[in-house]
Amino acid sequence: MIFLLLISFYLLILTENYLAGKRFANETETIRLQEYYMMCSVKQAATMLKEGNLPASGILTYELGNVAYQRQPLSVSLDEVTFNLNLDSGEKALGIGQYDKVTGAMVRWREKN
């Protein structure tokens, strides 16, 4: 009887370990997907800003979500671009980048989750 009880507890612990690992793997995948979509959006926006053809607002569509962006001029040489990420799984993230027109690059980045 005690032997069966010990085996049951052991199987319960193994099952809980397996489920915790699966949850951790799913959360890690979601975080990496968020980072990847944000990075792609920032690179694409920076390229379009360098070419001078980034609209004031728009949406970049990806396979598992989209990123809405909005550009606002801060000064003659500095633009601010706000990125709103929405994944199909319901996860959301906000990123704000500042683009320097003189250097042609994003000079500052902030992210809020």
CSV table of C-alpha atoms in Angstrom, one decimal:
chain,number,residue,atom,x,y,z
A,1,MET,CA,0.0,0.0,0.0
A,2,ILE,CA,2.8,2.4,0.9
A,3,PHE,CA,4.7,1.4,-2.2
A,4,LEU,CA,1.7,2.4,-4.4
A,5,LEU,CA,1.4,5.7,-2.6
A,6,LEU,CA,5.0,6.5,-3.2
A,7,ILE,CA,4.8,5.6,-6.9
A,8,SER,CA,1.7,7.8,-7.2
A,9,PHE,CA,3.5,10.8,-5.6
A,10,TYR,CA,6.5,10.2,-7.9
A,11,LEU,CA,4.3,10.2,-11.0
A,12,LEU,CA,2.5,13.3,-9.8
A,13,ILE,CA,5.8,15.1,-9.4
A,14,LEU,CA,7.0,14.0,-12.8
A,15,THR,CA,3.7,15.2,-14.4
A,16,GLU,CA,3.9,18.6,-12.7
A,17,ASN,CA,7.5,18.9,-13.8
A,18,TYR,CA,6.6,18.1,-17.4
A,19,LEU,CA,3.7,20.6,-17.4
A,20,ALA,CA,5.9,23.4,-15.9
A,21,GLY,CA,8.5,22.8,-18.6
A,22,LYS,CA,5.8,23.0,-21.3
A,23,ARG,CA,4.5,26.3,-19.9
A,24,PHE,CA,8.0,27.7,-19.6
A,25,ALA,CA,8.7,26.7,-23.3
A,26,ASN,CA,5.5,28.4,-24.5
A,27,GLU,CA,6.2,31.6,-22.6
A,28,THR,CA,9.8,31.6,-23.9
A,29,GLU,CA,8.5,31.1,-27.5
A,30,THR,CA,6.1,34.0,-27.1
A,31,ILE,CA,8.8,36.4,-25.7
A,32,ARG,CA,11.1,35.5,-28.6
A,33,LEU,CA,8.3,36.0,-31.1
A,34,GLN,CA,7.6,39.5,-29.6
A,35,GLU,CA,11.3,40.4,-29.7
A,36,TYR,CA,11.6,39.2,-33.3
A,37,TYR,CA,8.5,41.1,-34.6
A,38,MET,CA,9.6,44.3,-32.8
A,39,MET,CA,13.2,44.0,-34.2
A,40,CYS,CA,11.9,43.4,-37.8
A,41,SER,CA,9.4,46.3,-37.5
A,42,VAL,CA,12.1,48.7,-36.2
A,43,LYS,CA,14.5,47.7,-39.0
A,44,GLN,CA,11.8,48.1,-41.6
A,45,ALA,CA,10.7,51.5,-40.2
A,46,ALA,CA,14.3,52.7,-40.1
A,47,THR,CA,14.9,51.7,-43.7
A,48,MET,CA,11.7,53.5,-44.8
A,49,LEU,CA,12.6,56.6,-42.8
A,50,LYS,CA,16.1,56.6,-44.4
A,51,GLU,CA,14.5,56.5,-47.8
A,52,GLY,CA,12.0,59.2,-46.7
A,53,ASN,CA,8.8,57.2,-47.4
A,54,LEU,CA,7.5,56.1,-44.0
A,55,PRO,CA,3.8,57.1,-43.7
A,56,ALA,CA,2.6,58.9,-40.6
A,57,SER,CA,0.9,55.6,-39.5
A,58,GLY,CA,0.4,52.1,-40.7
A,59,ILE,CA,0.4,48.4,-39.9
A,60,LEU,CA,3.0,45.8,-40.6
A,61,THR,CA,1.4,42.4,-40.8
A,62,TYR,CA,3.2,39.2,-39.8
A,63,GLU,CA,2.2,35.5,-39.8
A,64,LEU,CA,1.2,35.4,-36.1
A,65,GLY,CA,0.4,39.0,-35.4
A,66,ASN,CA,0.8,42.6,-36.5
A,67,VAL,CA,2.6,45.8,-35.5
A,68,ALA,CA,0.8,49.2,-35.8
A,69,TYR,CA,3.2,52.1,-35.9
A,70,GLN,CA,2.7,55.9,-35.6
A,71,ARG,CA,5.4,58.5,-36.5
A,72,GLN,CA,5.6,61.9,-34.9
A,73,PRO,CA,8.2,64.6,-35.5
A,74,LEU,CA,9.9,65.7,-32.3
A,75,SER,CA,12.3,68.2,-33.9
A,76,VAL,CA,13.8,69.1,-37.2
A,77,SER,CA,16.3,66.2,-37.0
A,78,LEU,CA,14.4,63.7,-34.7
A,79,ASP,CA,11.3,61.6,-35.3
A,80,GLU,CA,9.6,59.4,-32.7
A,81,VAL,CA,8.0,56.1,-33.9
A,82,THR,CA,5.6,54.2,-31.6
A,83,PHE,CA,5.2,50.5,-32.2
A,84,ASN,CA,2.1,48.6,-30.9
A,85,LEU,CA,2.6,44.8,-31.2
A,86,ASN,CA,-0.5,42.6,-31.1
A,87,LEU,CA,0.0,38.8,-31.3
A,88,ASP,CA,-2.8,36.5,-32.3
A,89,SER,CA,-2.4,34.8,-28.9
A,90,GLY,CA,-3.5,38.0,-27.2
A,91,GLU,CA,-0.1,39.2,-26.1
A,92,LYS,CA,0.6,42.9,-26.5
A,93,ALA,CA,3.7,45.1,-26.3
A,94,LEU,CA,4.6,48.7,-26.8
A,95,GLY,CA,7.9,50.1,-28.1
A,96,ILE,CA,9.0,53.6,-28.7
A,97,GLY,CA,12.0,54.5,-30.9
A,98,GLN,CA,13.6,57.8,-31.8
A,99,TYR,CA,15.1,58.1,-35.3
A,100,ASP,CA,17.9,60.7,-35.9
A,101,LYS,CA,17.6,62.0,-39.5
A,102,VAL,CA,21.2,63.2,-39.4
A,103,THR,CA,22.8,59.9,-38.6
A,104,GLY,CA,20.1,57.9,-40.3
A,105,ALA,CA,19.6,55.4,-37.4
A,106,MET,CA,17.4,54.7,-34.4
A,107,VAL,CA,19.2,56.4,-31.5
A,108,ARG,CA,17.0,55.5,-28.6
A,109,TRP,CA,14.6,52.6,-27.8
A,110,ARG,CA,12.2,52.0,-25.0
A,111,GLU,CA,9.9,49.0,-24.5
A,112,LYS,CA,6.9,48.5,-22.3
A,113,ASN,CA,5.1,45.2,-21.8
